[in-house]
Protein backbone atom coordinates (compact mmCIF):
# COMPACT_ATOMS: atom_id res chain seq x y z
CA UNK A 1 0.00 0.00 0.00
CA UNK A 2 1.17 3.50 -0.71
CA UNK A 3 0.88 6.51 1.62
CA UNK A 4 -2.74 7.05 0.55
CA UNK A 5 -3.73 3.47 1.50
CA UNK A 6 -6.72 3.76 3.80
CA UNK A 7 -9.82 2.24 5.34
CA UNK A 8 -12.94 4.39 5.65
CA UNK A 9 -16.16 3.37 7.38
CA UNK A 10 -19.18 5.66 7.05
CA UNK A 11 -22.18 3.82 8.50
CA UNK A 12 -21.26 3.42 12.18
CA UNK A 13 -18.26 5.55 13.10
CA UNK A 14 -17.62 7.89 10.17
CA UNK A 15 -13.94 7.22 10.69
CA UNK A 16 -10.86 6.99 8.49
CA UNK A 17 -7.49 5.31 9.00
CA UNK A 18 -4.71 6.18 6.56
CA UNK A 19 -1.09 5.01 6.44
CA UNK A 20 0.34 8.53 5.92
CA UNK A 21 -1.51 9.89 8.97
CA UNK A 22 0.99 8.31 11.35
CA UNK A 23 4.68 8.99 11.81
CA UNK A 24 5.63 5.46 10.71
CA UNK A 25 6.72 4.34 14.17
CA UNK A 26 5.39 1.59 16.39
CA UNK A 27 2.01 2.61 17.81
CA UNK A 28 1.67 5.64 15.55
CA UNK A 29 -1.69 7.37 15.18
CA UNK A 30 -2.71 6.44 11.63
CA UNK A 31 -6.38 6.08 12.73
CA UNK A 32 -9.01 7.20 13.67
CA UNK A 33 -9.87 10.43 11.91
CA UNK A 34 -13.17 11.99 10.94
CA UNK A 35 -13.93 10.76 7.38
CA UNK A 36 -15.78 14.03 6.65
CA UNK A 37 -12.96 16.17 8.09
CA UNK A 38 -9.69 14.17 8.10
CA UNK A 39 -7.89 16.83 10.13
CA UNK A 40 -10.13 16.03 13.13
CA UNK A 41 -8.74 13.11 15.15
CA UNK A 42 -11.04 10.61 16.88
CA UNK A 43 -8.17 8.22 17.75
CA UNK A 44 -5.37 7.61 18.17
CA UNK A 45 -4.97 3.94 17.27
CA UNK A 46 -2.43 2.15 15.08
CA UNK A 47 -4.44 0.40 12.36
CA UNK A 48 -1.44 -0.20 10.05
CA UNK A 49 1.41 -1.36 12.34
CA UNK A 50 3.61 -2.41 9.39
CA UNK A 51 2.87 0.80 7.47
CA UNK A 52 3.28 0.25 3.71
CA UNK A 53 5.58 -2.79 3.86
CA UNK A 54 2.82 -5.39 3.79
CA UNK A 55 3.12 -9.15 3.81
CA UNK A 56 0.49 -10.26 1.36
CA UNK A 57 0.76 -13.98 1.98
CA UNK A 58 1.50 -15.37 -1.46
CA UNK A 59 0.68 -14.82 -5.08
CA UNK A 60 1.04 -17.00 -8.13
CA UNK A 61 2.14 -16.06 -11.63
CA UNK A 62 3.75 -17.69 -14.68
CA UNK A 63 7.44 -17.91 -13.69
CA UNK A 64 8.38 -18.71 -17.29
CA UNK A 65 7.62 -15.08 -18.21
CA UNK A 66 10.20 -13.67 -15.76
CA UNK A 67 13.57 -12.70 -17.31
CA UNK A 68 16.95 -12.33 -15.59
CA UNK A 69 17.49 -8.92 -17.20
CA UNK A 70 15.23 -6.02 -17.99
CA UNK A 71 11.73 -5.27 -16.80
CA UNK A 72 8.69 -7.44 -17.48
CA UNK A 73 5.06 -7.18 -16.37
CA UNK A 74 3.47 -10.55 -15.55
CA UNK A 75 -0.20 -11.26 -14.83
CA UNK A 76 -1.03 -12.35 -11.26
CA UNK A 77 -3.02 -15.59 -11.38
CA UNK A 78 -4.07 -15.79 -7.73
CA UNK A 79 -3.37 -14.21 -4.35
CA UNK A 80 -3.61 -15.48 -0.78
CA UNK A 81 -4.12 -12.58 1.63
CA UNK A 82 -3.92 -14.67 4.80
CA UNK A 83 -0.69 -12.96 5.86
CA UNK A 84 -2.34 -9.54 5.72
CA UNK A 85 -4.93 -10.03 8.43
CA UNK A 86 -5.09 -12.41 11.36
CA UNK A 87 -7.91 -12.39 13.89
CA UNK A 88 -6.89 -11.11 17.30
CA UNK A 89 -3.56 -9.74 16.13
CA UNK A 90 -2.20 -6.29 16.84
CA UNK A 91 0.88 -6.84 14.70
CA UNK A 92 -0.28 -8.13 11.31
CA UNK A 93 -0.38 -5.60 8.50
CA UNK A 94 -3.89 -4.45 9.35
CA UNK A 95 -4.31 -4.69 13.09
CA UNK A 96 -7.35 -6.76 13.97
CA UNK A 97 -6.94 -5.52 17.56
CA UNK A 98 -7.20 -1.89 16.39
CA UNK A 99 -10.22 -2.70 14.23
CA UNK A 100 -11.87 -4.26 17.28
CA UNK A 101 -11.33 -1.01 19.20
CA UNK A 102 -12.63 0.95 16.21
CA UNK A 103 -15.87 -1.04 16.31
CA UNK A 104 -16.31 -0.75 20.08
CA UNK A 105 -14.90 -4.24 20.70
CA UNK A 106 -17.85 -5.86 18.92
CA UNK A 107 -17.41 -8.97 16.82
CA UNK A 108 -16.36 -8.27 13.26
CA UNK A 109 -15.36 -10.26 10.20
CA UNK A 110 -13.74 -9.37 6.93
CA UNK A 111 -13.84 -10.79 3.44
CA UNK A 112 -11.72 -9.96 0.42
CA UNK A 113 -13.15 -9.54 -3.07
CA UNK A 114 -12.00 -11.29 -6.22
CA UNK A 115 -8.66 -10.64 -7.84
CA UNK A 116 -9.24 -8.37 -10.85
CA UNK A 117 -8.41 -9.61 -14.35
CA UNK A 118 -5.76 -6.90 -14.80
CA UNK A 119 -3.77 -7.76 -11.63
CA UNK A 120 -0.08 -7.52 -12.49
CA UNK A 121 3.37 -7.89 -11.00
CA UNK A 122 6.50 -6.23 -12.33
CA UNK A 123 9.90 -7.91 -12.25
CA UNK A 124 13.16 -6.01 -12.74
CA UNK A 125 16.20 -8.15 -13.54
CA UNK A 126 14.33 -11.21 -12.29
CA UNK A 127 13.37 -9.66 -8.93
CA UNK A 128 9.81 -8.69 -8.00
CA UNK A 129 9.76 -4.87 -7.89
CA UNK A 130 6.04 -4.08 -7.67
CA UNK A 131 2.56 -5.56 -7.46
CA UNK A 132 -0.39 -3.63 -8.84
CA UNK A 133 -4.01 -4.54 -8.16
CA UNK A 134 -6.95 -3.44 -6.08
CA UNK A 135 -9.07 -5.84 -4.06
CA UNK A 136 -12.21 -4.78 -2.25
CA UNK A 137 -12.54 -5.57 1.45
CA UNK A 138 -15.86 -5.98 3.23
CA UNK A 139 -15.84 -5.47 6.99
CA UNK A 140 -18.94 -6.65 8.84
CA UNK A 141 -19.40 -5.59 12.44
CA UNK A 142 -21.93 -6.86 14.95
CA UNK A 143 -22.83 -3.26 15.77
CA UNK A 144 -25.09 -2.56 17.34
CA UNK A 145 -24.95 -5.92 19.10
CA UNK A 146 -28.04 -8.10 18.91
CA UNK A 147 -29.96 -7.31 22.18
CA UNK A 148 -31.41 -10.84 22.22
CA UNK A 149 -27.96 -12.45 22.55
CA UNK A 150 -26.94 -13.08 26.17
CA UNK A 151 -23.80 -11.38 27.43
CA UNK A 152 -21.00 -13.64 28.59
mmCIF file of C-alpha atoms in Angstrom, residues 4-82:
data_model
loop_
_atom_site.group_PDB
_atom_site.id
_atom_site.type_symbol
_atom_site.label_atom_id
_atom_site.label_comp_id
_atom_site.label_asym_id
_atom_site.label_seq_id
_atom_site.Cartn_x
_atom_site.Cartn_y
_atom_site.Cartn_z
ATOM 1 C CA UNK A 4 -2.735 7.055 0.549
ATOM 2 C CA UNK A 5 -3.733 3.469 1.503
ATOM 3 C CA UNK A 6 -6.720 3.757 3.802
ATOM 4 C CA UNK A 7 -9.816 2.236 5.341
ATOM 5 C CA UNK A 8 -12.940 4.387 5.647
ATOM 6 C CA UNK A 9 -16.165 3.374 7.385
ATOM 7 C CA UNK A 10 -19.181 5.662 7.052
ATOM 8 C CA UNK A 11 -22.178 3.823 8.503
ATOM 9 C CA UNK A 12 -21.261 3.416 12.184
ATOM 10 C CA UNK A 13 -18.263 5.551 13.105
ATOM 11 C CA UNK A 14 -17.620 7.891 10.171
ATOM 12 C CA UNK A 15 -13.936 7.222 10.686
ATOM 13 C CA UNK A 16 -10.864 6.994 8.486
ATOM 14 C CA UNK A 17 -7.490 5.310 9.000
ATOM 15 C CA UNK A 18 -4.708 6.179 6.562
ATOM 16 C CA UNK A 19 -1.090 5.014 6.443
ATOM 17 C CA UNK A 20 0.341 8.526 5.916
ATOM 18 C CA UNK A 21 -1.511 9.886 8.965
ATOM 19 C CA UNK A 22 0.986 8.313 11.354
ATOM 20 C CA UNK A 23 4.677 8.986 11.807
ATOM 21 C CA UNK A 24 5.630 5.461 10.715
ATOM 22 C CA UNK A 25 6.722 4.341 14.168
ATOM 23 C CA UNK A 26 5.392 1.595 16.392
ATOM 24 C CA UNK A 27 2.009 2.611 17.805
ATOM 25 C CA UNK A 28 1.673 5.642 15.547
ATOM 26 C CA UNK A 29 -1.685 7.367 15.181
ATOM 27 C CA UNK A 30 -2.712 6.442 11.633
ATOM 28 C CA UNK A 31 -6.380 6.075 12.726
ATOM 29 C CA UNK A 32 -9.013 7.196 13.673
ATOM 30 C CA UNK A 33 -9.872 10.427 11.907
ATOM 31 C CA UNK A 34 -13.175 11.993 10.938
ATOM 32 C CA UNK A 35 -13.927 10.764 7.376
ATOM 33 C CA UNK A 36 -15.776 14.034 6.649
ATOM 34 C CA UNK A 37 -12.958 16.174 8.092
ATOM 35 C CA UNK A 38 -9.689 14.172 8.102
ATOM 36 C CA UNK A 39 -7.893 16.835 10.133
ATOM 37 C CA UNK A 40 -10.129 16.027 13.134
ATOM 38 C CA UNK A 41 -8.741 13.109 15.151
ATOM 39 C CA UNK A 42 -11.042 10.609 16.883
ATOM 40 C CA UNK A 43 -8.167 8.223 17.746
ATOM 41 C CA UNK A 44 -5.375 7.607 18.167
ATOM 42 C CA UNK A 45 -4.971 3.937 17.265
ATOM 43 C CA UNK A 46 -2.426 2.146 15.080
ATOM 44 C CA UNK A 47 -4.441 0.401 12.357
ATOM 45 C CA UNK A 48 -1.440 -0.199 10.054
ATOM 46 C CA UNK A 49 1.413 -1.360 12.338
ATOM 47 C CA UNK A 50 3.607 -2.414 9.394
ATOM 48 C CA UNK A 51 2.869 0.797 7.471
ATOM 49 C CA UNK A 52 3.278 0.252 3.710
ATOM 50 C CA UNK A 53 5.580 -2.794 3.865
ATOM 51 C CA UNK A 54 2.819 -5.389 3.791
ATOM 52 C CA UNK A 55 3.124 -9.153 3.813
ATOM 53 C CA UNK A 56 0.493 -10.259 1.356
ATOM 54 C CA UNK A 57 0.763 -13.975 1.982
ATOM 55 C CA UNK A 58 1.496 -15.367 -1.458
ATOM 56 C CA UNK A 59 0.683 -14.820 -5.080
ATOM 57 C CA UNK A 60 1.037 -17.001 -8.126
ATOM 58 C CA UNK A 61 2.140 -16.059 -11.630
ATOM 59 C CA UNK A 62 3.749 -17.694 -14.678
ATOM 60 C CA UNK A 63 7.442 -17.909 -13.693
ATOM 61 C CA UNK A 64 8.380 -18.710 -17.291
ATOM 62 C CA UNK A 65 7.624 -15.077 -18.210
ATOM 63 C CA UNK A 66 10.204 -13.670 -15.763
ATOM 64 C CA UNK A 67 13.573 -12.700 -17.311
ATOM 65 C CA UNK A 68 16.950 -12.327 -15.595
ATOM 66 C CA UNK A 69 17.493 -8.925 -17.202
ATOM 67 C CA UNK A 70 15.227 -6.021 -17.988
ATOM 68 C CA UNK A 71 11.727 -5.265 -16.800
ATOM 69 C CA UNK A 72 8.692 -7.441 -17.484
ATOM 70 C CA UNK A 73 5.064 -7.184 -16.369
ATOM 71 C CA UNK A 74 3.470 -10.545 -15.552
ATOM 72 C CA UNK A 75 -0.196 -11.260 -14.826
ATOM 73 C CA UNK A 76 -1.027 -12.346 -11.264
ATOM 74 C CA UNK A 77 -3.019 -15.589 -11.385
ATOM 75 C CA UNK A 78 -4.068 -15.791 -7.734
ATOM 76 C CA UNK A 79 -3.371 -14.213 -4.351
ATOM 77 C CA UNK A 80 -3.610 -15.478 -0.780
ATOM 78 C CA UNK A 81 -4.117 -12.576 1.633
ATOM 79 C CA UNK A 82 -3.918 -14.667 4.805
#
